[in-house]
XYZ file of C-alpha atoms in Angstrom:
771
model
C -16.078 -40.600 -11.427
C -17.844 -42.582 -8.196
C -20.316 -40.642 -6.738
C -19.862 -42.060 -3.738
C -17.286 -39.630 -3.268
C -20.184 -37.223 -2.475
C -21.887 -37.987 0.354
C -21.085 -35.091 1.697
C -20.424 -32.239 -2.149
C -21.098 -28.994 -0.041
C -18.863 -28.562 3.097
C -18.792 -25.447 4.067
C -16.486 -22.747 3.047
C -13.390 -22.938 5.933
C -11.404 -20.017 7.291
C -7.888 -21.256 8.484
C -6.635 -17.885 10.260
C -2.842 -18.827 10.598
C -0.097 -16.441 12.329
C 3.129 -15.708 11.019
C 5.576 -19.176 12.008
C 2.720 -21.605 12.415
C 2.789 -23.912 9.188
C 0.342 -22.807 6.688
C 2.091 -23.967 3.558
C 2.257 -27.266 4.751
C -1.870 -26.362 5.505
C -2.737 -25.611 2.674
C -0.233 -28.246 0.938
C -1.648 -30.828 3.351
C -5.922 -30.204 2.603
C -4.546 -29.784 -1.888
C -3.496 -33.843 -1.049
C -6.652 -34.409 1.208
C -9.226 -32.563 -2.135
C -7.336 -35.178 -4.056
C -7.977 -38.494 -2.102
C -11.539 -37.154 -0.694
C -13.374 -36.352 -4.177
C -11.062 -38.461 -6.598
C -10.483 -35.847 -8.214
C -8.433 -34.410 -11.273
C -6.112 -32.121 -9.732
C -7.241 -29.111 -12.596
C -10.133 -28.751 -10.459
C -8.178 -26.984 -7.861
C -7.196 -23.531 -8.051
C -4.325 -22.261 -5.258
C -4.267 -18.805 -5.480
C -1.077 -16.413 -3.367
C -0.559 -12.879 -3.104
C 2.863 -13.400 -4.266
C 5.131 -14.607 -6.442
C 7.148 -16.198 -3.958
C 4.470 -17.737 -2.053
C 3.176 -19.223 -5.289
C 6.506 -20.785 -6.099
C 7.544 -22.750 -1.632
C 3.525 -23.652 -1.563
C 3.690 -25.212 -5.504
C 6.917 -26.925 -4.237
C 5.737 -28.014 -1.067
C 2.979 -29.910 -2.631
C 5.284 -31.663 -4.830
C 8.064 -32.639 -2.119
C 4.997 -33.806 0.195
C 2.857 -36.548 -2.592
C 6.785 -37.056 -3.464
C 7.399 -38.404 0.101
C 3.921 -39.860 0.403
C 3.908 -42.221 -2.612
C 7.168 -43.452 -2.337
C 6.506 -44.359 1.721
C 9.229 -42.830 3.283
C 9.588 -41.967 6.578
C 8.938 -38.135 6.033
C 5.444 -39.368 4.470
C 4.820 -41.680 7.205
C 4.036 -39.015 9.872
C 2.171 -36.343 6.504
C -0.569 -39.197 6.087
C -0.916 -38.991 10.068
C -1.055 -35.775 10.071
C -3.491 -35.449 7.271
C -5.347 -38.227 9.267
C -4.859 -36.287 12.497
C -5.429 -32.774 11.520
C -7.755 -33.074 8.666
C -9.398 -36.321 7.588
C -9.203 -39.132 9.989
C -11.552 -40.805 6.807
C -8.634 -40.526 4.982
C -6.681 -44.459 5.135
C -4.340 -44.705 2.829
C -5.136 -47.939 1.375
C -3.950 -49.071 -1.666
C -7.153 -48.304 -4.037
C -5.951 -44.651 -2.328
C -2.296 -44.796 -2.273
C -3.052 -46.178 -6.523
C -4.959 -43.009 -7.424
C -2.591 -40.826 -5.365
C 0.324 -42.340 -7.237
C -1.377 -42.587 -10.313
C -2.017 -38.327 -9.846
C 1.134 -37.231 -8.901
C 2.394 -39.097 -12.032
C -0.236 -36.500 -14.417
C 0.586 -33.602 -12.151
C 4.431 -34.125 -12.805
C 4.315 -34.744 -16.664
C 1.931 -32.060 -16.610
C 2.751 -29.073 -14.162
C 1.870 -25.736 -16.079
C -1.428 -27.617 -15.729
C -0.887 -26.807 -11.936
C -3.472 -24.144 -10.486
C -1.438 -22.504 -8.347
C -0.955 -18.374 -9.581
C -0.896 -14.478 -7.867
C -3.891 -12.793 -7.567
C -2.536 -10.548 -10.600
C -2.490 -13.379 -12.905
C -5.671 -14.727 -12.051
C -7.817 -11.738 -12.809
C -5.391 -11.109 -16.247
C -6.533 -14.851 -16.734
C -10.734 -13.277 -15.995
C -9.906 -9.862 -18.121
C -8.434 -11.628 -21.362
C -11.257 -14.324 -21.208
C -13.477 -11.542 -20.400
C -12.925 -7.883 -21.328
C -10.434 -8.566 -24.201
C -12.419 -10.033 -26.205
C -15.214 -7.609 -25.894
C -13.522 -4.203 -26.970
C -11.877 -6.177 -29.611
C -8.926 -6.053 -28.173
C -6.400 -9.465 -29.496
C -2.812 -8.066 -27.767
C -1.853 -6.144 -24.419
C 0.457 -5.086 -22.532
C 1.350 -4.796 -18.885
C 3.706 -1.591 -17.652
C 2.809 -0.243 -14.300
C 4.664 2.506 -14.513
C 2.872 4.041 -18.190
C 0.596 6.425 -15.802
C 3.176 8.808 -14.764
C 3.923 8.925 -19.327
C 0.241 9.649 -19.774
C -0.384 12.362 -17.017
C 0.849 15.222 -19.693
C -2.208 14.201 -22.865
C -4.746 14.164 -19.461
C -3.410 17.698 -18.358
C -3.264 19.069 -21.507
C -7.621 18.127 -21.611
C -8.749 18.692 -17.980
C -6.779 21.271 -18.161
C -8.124 23.576 -21.328
C -9.113 26.989 -20.517
C -13.178 26.058 -20.869
C -12.889 23.158 -17.811
C -10.880 25.758 -15.316
C -13.322 27.212 -14.671
C -15.395 24.275 -13.087
C -12.448 22.835 -11.793
C -10.622 26.400 -10.420
C -11.006 26.226 -6.718
C -9.803 22.459 -6.950
C -6.452 24.200 -8.312
C -6.333 27.154 -6.279
C -6.685 25.240 -3.137
C -3.264 25.973 -0.607
C -3.188 22.206 -0.564
C -2.581 21.474 -4.739
C -0.752 24.868 -5.675
C 2.035 22.755 -7.506
C 2.422 20.561 -9.981
C 4.054 17.567 -8.131
C 0.525 17.805 -5.756
C -1.372 17.975 -8.426
C -0.189 15.617 -10.122
C -0.707 13.030 -6.979
C -4.387 14.291 -6.461
C -4.868 12.526 -10.129
C -2.912 9.820 -9.931
C -5.169 9.167 -6.822
C -8.557 9.192 -8.692
C -6.557 6.946 -11.672
C -5.516 4.437 -9.174
C -9.267 4.518 -6.609
C -10.801 4.901 -9.552
C -13.296 2.304 -8.634
C -14.363 3.423 -5.835
C -16.606 5.883 -7.718
C -18.117 2.872 -8.531
C -19.665 2.856 -5.437
C -20.703 6.901 -5.052
C -24.711 7.133 -5.349
C -25.330 10.437 -5.879
C -29.389 9.976 -5.909
C -30.771 11.650 -2.733
C -27.996 14.355 -3.456
C -30.065 15.778 -6.895
C -33.150 16.581 -5.652
C -31.202 18.240 -2.592
C -31.602 22.162 -2.593
C -27.629 23.087 -1.025
C -28.439 26.982 0.026
C -31.550 25.738 1.575
C -30.278 22.591 3.855
C -26.722 25.080 4.802
C -29.151 27.871 5.462
C -30.635 25.138 8.187
C -27.516 23.574 8.858
C -25.873 27.479 10.287
C -29.531 28.345 12.223
C -28.983 25.053 14.392
C -25.151 25.819 14.621
C -26.140 29.710 15.663
C -28.279 28.041 18.398
C -26.202 25.968 19.646
C -23.373 29.012 19.769
C -26.259 30.701 21.795
C -26.452 27.499 24.965
C -22.934 26.707 24.607
C -21.969 30.540 25.321
C -25.050 31.361 27.931
C -24.185 27.798 30.065
C -20.199 28.924 29.837
C -21.312 32.483 30.673
C -23.262 30.860 34.026
C -20.270 28.581 35.370
C -17.960 31.490 35.637
C -19.641 33.478 37.566
C -20.659 30.599 39.968
C -17.011 29.023 39.536
C -16.746 28.730 43.207
C -12.899 29.973 42.414
C -12.857 32.918 39.784
C -10.154 34.126 38.006
C -9.523 36.414 35.120
C -11.650 36.318 32.554
C -9.149 35.389 30.389
C -7.115 31.981 32.465
C -10.813 30.365 31.134
C -9.664 29.880 27.558
C -6.992 28.073 25.204
C -3.785 29.997 25.023
C -4.635 29.280 20.836
C -8.368 30.771 21.170
C -6.785 33.834 23.147
C -3.992 34.738 20.229
C -6.725 33.802 17.772
C -9.006 36.624 19.081
C -6.374 38.747 20.362
C -7.397 41.878 17.489
C -11.453 41.255 18.264
C -12.057 41.100 22.104
C -9.840 41.977 24.538
C -11.050 40.114 27.481
C -10.287 42.853 30.357
C -12.976 45.172 29.361
C -15.756 42.598 29.502
C -18.202 42.006 32.929
C -18.228 38.432 32.937
C -22.233 39.313 32.692
C -21.234 39.956 28.765
C -19.537 37.012 27.479
C -22.241 35.713 25.798
C -22.382 38.146 23.661
C -19.158 39.313 22.984
C -17.840 35.522 22.259
C -21.199 35.711 19.953
C -20.104 36.933 16.741
C -16.559 35.434 17.407
C -18.033 32.274 17.050
C -20.881 33.145 14.701
C -18.034 34.481 12.026
C -17.309 31.618 9.888
C -15.069 32.652 7.311
C -12.779 32.838 10.587
C -13.754 29.214 11.839
C -12.744 28.052 8.219
C -9.509 28.848 8.266
C -8.970 27.964 11.932
C -10.649 25.413 12.073
C -8.768 22.878 14.664
C -9.627 25.338 17.374
C -12.389 23.895 17.901
C -11.877 20.391 16.332
C -9.173 20.147 18.582
C -9.687 16.114 19.427
C -7.260 16.880 22.712
C -8.694 20.297 24.455
C -11.738 22.902 23.910
C -11.673 26.028 23.633
C -12.453 26.864 27.682
C -10.440 25.915 29.984
C -12.193 22.059 31.308
C -9.977 21.961 34.350
C -11.598 24.575 35.756
C -14.953 24.814 34.120
C -15.740 20.721 34.663
C -19.260 20.667 34.378
C -20.740 17.491 32.234
C -23.428 19.587 30.439
C -20.678 22.467 29.286
C -18.910 19.578 27.610
C -21.787 18.285 26.260
C -23.124 21.357 24.919
C -19.502 21.754 23.459
C -19.868 18.388 21.486
C -23.653 20.179 20.293
C -21.303 23.012 18.793
C -18.754 20.972 17.043
C -21.669 18.697 15.559
C -23.462 20.916 14.379
C -20.777 23.808 13.403
C -19.715 19.839 11.206
C -22.715 20.362 9.811
C -22.641 24.012 9.003
C -19.330 22.778 7.014
C -20.484 19.571 5.725
C -22.862 22.199 3.060
C -21.334 24.900 3.404
C -17.223 23.069 2.006
C -17.367 20.040 1.460
C -20.307 19.028 -0.942
C -19.445 21.691 -3.432
C -16.076 20.326 -3.454
C -16.825 16.991 -3.775
C -19.777 17.558 -6.736
C -15.662 19.278 -7.987
C -13.581 16.155 -7.845
C -16.330 13.937 -8.641
C -16.207 15.762 -11.432
C -13.058 16.105 -12.115
C -12.881 12.329 -11.586
C -15.014 11.857 -14.800
C -12.728 14.005 -17.155
C -9.973 12.679 -15.555
C -11.139 9.142 -16.269
C -13.036 9.065 -19.588
C -9.324 10.561 -21.175
C -7.616 7.718 -19.485
C -9.704 5.315 -20.640
C -9.500 6.929 -24.182
C -6.015 6.271 -23.197
C -5.716 2.698 -21.578
C -7.808 1.374 -25.048
C -6.318 3.306 -27.989
C -1.923 2.583 -26.889
C -3.557 -1.649 -25.298
C -0.984 -0.711 -21.936
C -2.392 -1.461 -19.189
C -0.977 -1.872 -15.192
C -2.556 -4.287 -13.001
C -4.752 -1.886 -11.291
C -6.473 -1.134 -14.791
C -6.328 -4.918 -15.033
C -8.455 -5.431 -12.125
C -10.600 -2.259 -12.503
C -11.451 -3.305 -16.092
C -12.217 -6.235 -15.391
C -14.773 -6.003 -12.088
C -16.222 -3.322 -14.638
C -17.168 -4.871 -16.976
C -18.202 -8.141 -15.468
C -20.680 -6.277 -12.895
C -22.026 -3.340 -15.989
C -25.575 -4.630 -16.430
C -25.492 -3.923 -20.761
C -23.180 -6.900 -21.138
C -25.351 -9.107 -17.853
C -21.881 -10.805 -17.466
C -23.605 -10.997 -13.747
C -26.700 -10.549 -12.865
C -26.904 -10.549 -8.272
C -23.664 -12.866 -8.470
C -24.896 -14.978 -10.067
C -22.596 -16.466 -12.664
C -23.865 -16.154 -16.468
C -21.037 -15.406 -18.050
C -19.168 -19.101 -20.595
C -16.238 -17.776 -19.832
C -17.433 -17.686 -16.093
C -19.308 -21.179 -16.273
C -16.352 -22.783 -18.003
C -14.054 -21.337 -14.920
C -16.628 -22.906 -12.768
C -17.532 -25.970 -14.175
C -12.990 -26.710 -13.819
C -12.421 -24.927 -10.838
C -14.809 -26.900 -8.071
C -12.223 -26.373 -4.885
C -10.354 -23.008 -4.764
C -7.186 -22.296 -1.820
C -6.544 -19.221 -1.491
C -3.678 -18.003 0.705
C -2.676 -14.549 2.400
C -6.702 -13.000 2.348
C -6.277 -10.383 4.741
C -4.791 -9.102 1.521
C -7.542 -8.935 -0.814
C -8.698 -6.084 -2.112
C -12.212 -5.471 -2.505
C -11.990 -4.795 -6.139
C -10.771 -8.200 -6.466
C -12.864 -9.917 -3.972
C -15.494 -9.006 -6.492
C -13.951 -10.725 -8.890
C -13.529 -13.844 -7.820
C -16.818 -13.559 -5.339
C -19.039 -14.991 -9.085
C -16.432 -17.964 -9.322
C -16.363 -18.403 -5.339
C -20.602 -18.130 -4.876
C -21.414 -20.933 -7.395
C -19.007 -23.286 -5.868
C -20.301 -23.286 -2.704
C -24.021 -22.844 -3.496
C -23.948 -27.049 -4.901
C -26.725 -25.626 -7.440
C -24.481 -26.336 -10.961
C -22.551 -28.598 -13.920
C -20.847 -29.810 -10.515
C -22.268 -30.884 -7.333
C -19.123 -30.551 -5.106
C -16.848 -28.068 -4.067
C -14.976 -25.681 -1.443
C -13.266 -22.837 -0.640
C -10.544 -23.012 1.806
C -9.471 -19.251 2.858
C -6.659 -18.912 4.920
C -5.246 -15.630 6.532
C -4.092 -13.554 9.711
C -4.893 -9.758 10.680
C -1.535 -9.430 12.159
C -0.343 -9.910 8.855
C -2.594 -7.239 7.062
C 0.284 -5.056 5.410
C -0.467 -4.775 2.204
C -3.413 -2.024 3.299
C -0.850 0.597 0.267
C -2.148 -2.018 -1.999
C -6.224 -1.892 -1.060
C -5.328 -5.029 0.709
C -8.732 -5.350 3.091
C -8.261 -6.872 6.537
C -11.944 -7.143 6.567
C -12.779 -9.252 3.854
C -11.511 -11.495 5.598
C -12.707 -11.276 9.562
C -16.215 -10.317 7.784
C -16.322 -13.259 5.504
C -18.698 -15.341 6.935
C -21.598 -12.314 6.986
C -19.911 -10.997 3.772
C -20.778 -15.162 1.653
C -23.035 -15.322 3.591
C -23.426 -18.631 4.081
C -22.497 -21.096 7.371
C -18.714 -21.298 7.163
C -16.415 -23.585 9.295
C -13.206 -21.858 11.265
C -9.989 -23.566 12.451
C -6.763 -22.218 13.300
C -3.514 -23.345 13.859
C -2.503 -21.699 16.929
C 1.892 -23.068 16.775
C 3.926 -21.713 16.397
C 6.919 -24.102 14.839
C 9.606 -20.706 14.535
C 9.241 -18.141 17.095
C 10.990 -18.806 20.752
C 9.044 -18.747 24.146
C 9.574 -15.325 25.070
C 9.014 -14.209 22.211
C 5.789 -15.832 21.688
C 4.988 -14.651 24.794
C 5.777 -10.807 24.167
C 4.227 -11.120 20.967
C 0.984 -12.720 22.679
C 0.648 -10.009 25.040
C 0.730 -7.502 22.956
C -1.809 -8.107 20.520
C -4.739 -9.247 23.594
C -2.974 -5.420 25.498
C -5.855 -2.706 25.678
C -3.940 -0.668 23.614
C -5.592 -2.699 20.595
C -9.088 -2.622 21.541
C -9.469 0.651 19.225
C -9.952 -1.838 16.250
C -13.545 -3.301 15.515
C -13.653 -7.302 15.776
C -9.893 -7.943 16.868
C -10.088 -11.383 18.940
C -7.029 -12.948 19.272
C -5.931 -16.230 20.027
C -3.216 -16.857 21.731
C -0.483 -18.676 20.134
C 1.847 -21.762 21.513
C 5.289 -22.518 21.417
C 6.512 -25.742 20.056
C 10.520 -24.873 21.152
C 10.554 -25.019 25.485
C 13.024 -22.579 25.283
C 15.140 -19.513 24.112
C 14.079 -16.414 23.391
C 15.254 -12.283 23.732
C 12.691 -9.553 23.579
C 14.169 -5.993 24.231
C 12.023 -2.718 23.272
C 13.858 0.845 22.992
C 11.707 3.675 21.915
C 12.926 7.151 20.370
C 12.507 11.047 19.709
C 8.952 9.554 22.467
C 7.694 12.497 23.699
C 9.999 12.752 26.870
C 13.010 13.069 25.038
C 14.559 17.090 25.761
C 16.456 15.698 22.023
C 15.531 14.438 19.355
C 17.731 13.276 16.574
C 17.477 12.153 12.889
C 17.299 9.077 11.099
C 20.875 8.395 10.609
C 21.755 9.733 14.072
C 19.178 6.964 16.120
C 20.624 4.076 13.929
C 23.903 5.085 15.416
C 22.598 4.780 18.830
C 20.911 2.045 18.474
C 24.130 0.252 16.250
C 26.807 1.889 19.511
C 24.370 1.024 22.450
C 23.185 -2.148 21.302
C 24.124 -4.212 17.796
C 27.698 -3.630 18.967
C 27.518 -4.869 21.868
C 26.282 -8.493 21.298
C 28.070 -8.701 17.815
C 31.050 -8.055 20.074
C 30.131 -10.553 23.112
C 29.631 -12.293 21.168
C 25.084 -13.088 22.401
C 23.931 -13.120 18.622
C 25.848 -14.440 15.033
C 25.542 -12.656 12.585
C 24.334 -15.224 9.512
C 21.460 -15.721 12.024
C 20.653 -11.508 12.587
C 18.211 -9.804 10.605
C 17.352 -6.010 11.043
C 13.612 -5.428 9.683
C 12.534 -1.742 8.704
C 9.840 -0.540 6.823
C 10.889 0.930 3.474
C 14.162 0.998 0.922
C 15.405 4.257 2.142
C 15.127 3.775 5.344
C 17.036 0.631 4.854
C 19.946 2.263 2.632
C 21.026 4.973 5.651
C 21.016 1.874 7.911
C 23.081 0.799 5.687
C 25.419 3.480 5.432
C 25.466 3.873 9.444
C 26.837 0.076 9.368
C 29.547 0.957 7.036
C 30.779 3.522 9.324
C 30.842 1.175 11.971
C 32.333 -1.474 9.639
C 29.801 -4.000 10.668
C 29.198 -6.905 7.261
C 25.759 -6.604 5.729
C 23.606 -8.376 3.007
C 20.963 -5.780 1.691
C 18.694 -7.424 -0.516
C 16.941 -3.994 -2.650
C 13.383 -5.506 -3.985
C 13.378 -1.517 -6.106
C 14.119 -0.856 -9.638
C 17.325 0.188 -10.339
C 16.010 2.442 -12.596
C 14.757 3.916 -8.811
C 18.564 3.879 -7.968
C 20.013 7.218 -6.021
C 23.274 6.665 -8.345
C 20.982 5.736 -11.482
C 17.758 8.804 -11.229
C 20.592 11.397 -11.771
C 21.944 9.905 -15.517
C 17.918 10.300 -16.753
C 17.522 13.090 -15.126
C 20.352 14.675 -17.580
C 18.949 12.471 -20.653
C 15.272 13.586 -20.227
C 16.311 16.990 -20.219
C 19.041 17.077 -23.281
C 15.915 14.885 -24.780
C 12.697 16.417 -24.226
C 14.756 20.147 -23.599
C 11.877 19.499 -19.879
C 13.189 21.783 -17.875
C 11.813 20.565 -14.272
C 13.497 17.630 -14.743
C 16.701 19.808 -14.804
C 15.745 21.094 -11.741
C 15.238 17.133 -10.500
C 19.447 16.468 -11.682
C 19.586 19.816 -9.997
C 18.349 18.460 -6.494
C 19.511 14.731 -6.719
C 22.083 12.994 -4.434
C 24.646 13.831 -7.137
C 24.333 17.630 -6.756
C 21.828 18.591 -3.850
C 21.474 22.373 -5.032
C 20.582 24.707 -2.633
C 17.187 26.302 -2.540
C 18.942 30.020 -2.665
C 20.401 28.784 -6.104
C 17.693 26.705 -7.659
C 14.933 29.680 -6.988
C 17.990 32.430 -8.604
C 18.390 29.072 -11.461
C 14.696 29.219 -11.588
C 14.576 33.224 -11.864
C 17.616 32.638 -15.077
C 14.883 30.374 -17.410
C 12.024 32.449 -16.645
C 13.783 35.676 -17.928
C 15.725 33.763 -20.921
C 14.257 33.049 -24.144
C 14.294 29.700 -24.512
C 16.711 26.537 -22.597
C 19.670 27.334 -25.315
C 20.249 29.715 -24.231
C 20.190 29.538 -20.411
C 23.096 26.582 -20.489
C 25.184 29.197 -22.721
C 25.226 32.430 -20.466
C 24.528 31.197 -16.977
C 27.562 31.992 -15.136
C 26.718 30.842 -11.815
C 25.641 27.343 -12.089
C 29.077 24.979 -13.208
C 25.965 22.417 -14.270
C 24.830 24.231 -16.877
C 28.378 24.632 -19.100
C 28.725 21.073 -18.517
C 24.677 20.698 -20.069
C 25.205 22.379 -22.662
C 28.628 20.831 -24.151
C 27.053 17.477 -23.523
C 24.240 18.480 -25.879
C 26.480 19.092 -28.499
C 28.526 16.409 -28.552
C 27.515 13.782 -30.703
C 29.096 9.758 -29.989
C 27.776 6.633 -29.644
C 24.574 6.381 -26.016
C 27.524 4.376 -24.289
C 29.830 7.267 -25.156
C 27.263 9.767 -23.948
C 26.374 7.868 -21.208
C 30.315 7.075 -19.864
C 30.700 11.432 -20.540
C 27.887 11.699 -18.020
C 29.143 9.961 -15.130
C 32.695 10.876 -15.607
C 31.987 14.908 -16.113
C 29.733 14.754 -13.178
C 32.120 12.573 -10.881
C 29.129 9.638 -10.375
C 32.206 7.323 -8.845
C 33.714 10.005 -6.029
C 29.790 10.598 -5.089
C 28.380 7.544 -4.830
C 31.857 5.302 -4.450
C 30.454 2.335 -2.258
C 30.276 -0.941 -3.280
C 26.871 -1.395 -4.305
C 26.330 2.056 -5.296
C 29.478 1.159 -8.427
C 27.246 -2.185 -9.128
C 24.184 -0.013 -9.144
C 26.239 1.919 -11.928
C 27.204 -0.876 -13.417
C 24.511 -3.106 -14.151
C 23.093 0.631 -15.719
C 25.879 0.171 -18.232
C 25.174 -3.153 -18.912
C 21.743 -1.976 -19.760
C 23.165 0.702 -22.345
C 25.283 -1.772 -23.923
C 22.057 -3.921 -23.720
C 20.149 -1.384 -25.707
C 23.035 -1.003 -28.207
C 23.551 -4.221 -29.116
C 19.923 -5.811 -29.168
C 17.671 -3.470 -29.640
C 14.335 -4.099 -32.714
C 12.361 -2.868 -30.615
C 12.568 1.138 -29.949
C 14.650 3.817 -32.422
C 18.147 3.553 -31.645
C 17.759 7.412 -30.401
C 18.304 8.515 -26.401
C 14.321 9.514 -26.649
C 14.861 5.276 -27.538
C 16.687 3.918 -24.709
C 13.902 6.575 -21.958
C 11.687 3.946 -23.911
C 13.723 0.990 -23.817
C 14.119 1.740 -19.510
C 10.595 2.961 -18.185
C 9.483 -0.997 -20.133
C 12.390 -2.579 -17.812
C 11.224 -0.702 -14.618
C 8.381 -3.381 -13.382
C 10.875 -6.293 -14.276
C 12.189 -8.054 -11.620
C 15.494 -9.435 -13.375
C 15.983 -5.673 -13.112
C 15.578 -5.028 -10.089
C 18.592 -2.763 -7.674
C 21.398 -5.144 -6.458
C 21.873 -4.688 -3.060
C 25.004 -6.134 -0.952
C 25.706 -9.825 -0.131
C 28.919 -11.096 2.501
C 28.790 -14.359 3.675
C 28.651 -14.312 7.530
C 26.579 -10.835 7.742
C 23.936 -9.850 9.074
C 20.488 -9.076 6.487
C 18.733 -5.911 6.026
C 15.241 -6.004 5.067
C 11.936 -4.318 5.131
C 8.731 -6.317 6.587
C 7.624 -7.308 3.152
C 10.930 -9.609 2.223
C 11.161 -10.572 5.078
C 7.739 -11.955 5.262
C 8.173 -16.533 6.018
C 11.712 -16.007 6.670
C 13.236 -16.615 10.032
C 15.729 -15.482 12.079
C 17.572 -16.074 15.412
C 18.058 -12.310 16.296
C 15.247 -9.992 14.980
C 15.220 -6.072 14.840
C 13.333 -4.011 14.488
C 13.706 0.003 13.957
C 10.419 1.493 12.928
C 10.213 5.797 12.725
C 5.847 5.152 14.386
C 6.019 9.291 14.157
C 5.667 9.195 10.596
C 2.499 8.486 8.683
C 2.356 4.297 8.424
C 0.135 2.714 6.355
C -1.011 -1.327 5.885
């Protein structure tokens, strides 16, 4: 390798901000080609990290296609060369020597496609886990199953809920928000999914803390704040130039809460402070009615009648001092309890994981992070690479290109960091390298998976190195009307609440066209509120149908984008009502389809005799048993000596007699599943084309199990394990509806990177939105 190529060996890391449609994939693939030419490196020294398998396939295809065009000097190739020279590296001339090198590199890549390092983040982390963590823990084989955690919960519950542990966790279990099993399951799964956070909790300062003393100090401070506030409140009321009845100065909710404790008509204005002091220092009352004090929109008193700035300031002091008291009185104890519970849960969880060797992607990320930064292993010391595997990885990989960087989680970044730091430092196995990240904070839609946009916005300070910035500021996808609207939206004052929000306006490559319309429903001003289905009907009737009828939109180039699959299903039902053709791409697992889940509930109930699986079946879309009948059944179960007796004797619930007959029926699994479909009338309830296709697909899975299963027991229990193993596989996703010349229904995640002439977005902004 010629050292002349490394005169500026360590270029600054590069951040490319790229909004949707600005040519991000195009630019990344050109950066890849530029690195090959500029440094005359082997293509295996470049690692490209993407967030999804789809993005991986797209950039792989784009790199090969662009190299083909360039080395064959096609008209597109000539344009690509010009763009590399203009936008990336003017020093490249594409002379004979450079073209000869590029042709050789292309031929090598063609014959060694598997060696081209383009992978998802999950795949990269799996590589690190397999190379370091698995060997260290004597793991030679392991499985990935993202659904496995729900199956190991019973083992965790059994240990955590032992009698000797109940006293420690009584307060957590008895909290009103966690008094049913599902909510407790959510707590345990939340601890597991976010376990990396516990790594950053430092309790050093609390070990020597006398909580009772601190609580007493906070309580005294709060009582002083109450006294000062009430004295000024009393003075303001007495001196008010527009006197009113005493209760007219206070908020309605506050008056209702203290109605049994005080009568405003019996209080003189010069006794206000004394009369309200005992109420406002009754911490039990305030704890049960905390919204009275901490409501962001209103105070205890009517600020419209008492406009003193000093009074507002004293009220803020009162709120702060009460919050401080509750911190020592309530929050700290619960924090310690939850940390203690988490330690027990995670200890058991780790034992099960390393015993069974079945991990989720989150497990792989966490264990990789934990062991890499474990001082006992000395793999990473203050961010420096000390591990042989990491040294080898940094030696082989000298250039890293990361796509969709705003979706990288803190855990993933912690795993990336040592390699990136070694590459950018210029001190290592090879004295050249560069890191290029591409992202757009507006597209940070994977917050629910831990994506952290601040890794992009604060990249320079986090990496602690000078960084070069570049922005792709021309959209080749959107039309000017839409682009102008988006620019105004993202520059509006309504986004000022977001820290470090610096928006760069995006130009539009297209000269004319575009349309934007915003309709709001169920806003505060609306007199009548509609459910989702009715909102969608209103949208179809008032917007979609007229545009289709007047031929203002083309169905083949129109999409309706929504946040959740459930919302798409409701929209699909509404479109069916209006005889509008559509294509629905479902991203969920076949085994989560509403027509398939009831079958699995029945099978689990009959195999495991789990009463709660029966309840799930009776509350499914197939049965939808009303709450009164459901409560009646639960009461019958509690008074029955066994499930067998319940099925045999219950006369009020016809479904149970069918289940009793099924329980005592013999035959093949396929025959058994067919009987379930017939006896419970599945095809009458789930009668749409899409629903029937998914039921057919499930029957196919059943036949596949009977025909070719060699790994699981051949009974129904084995079949349930078989289904669980397939739940995360892409080839076992739900079947959607696909019609030519039809409107596309997509989730926001599925729509990323696609292009349509007309896009409708129907969002429920009243519910909690993540990401």
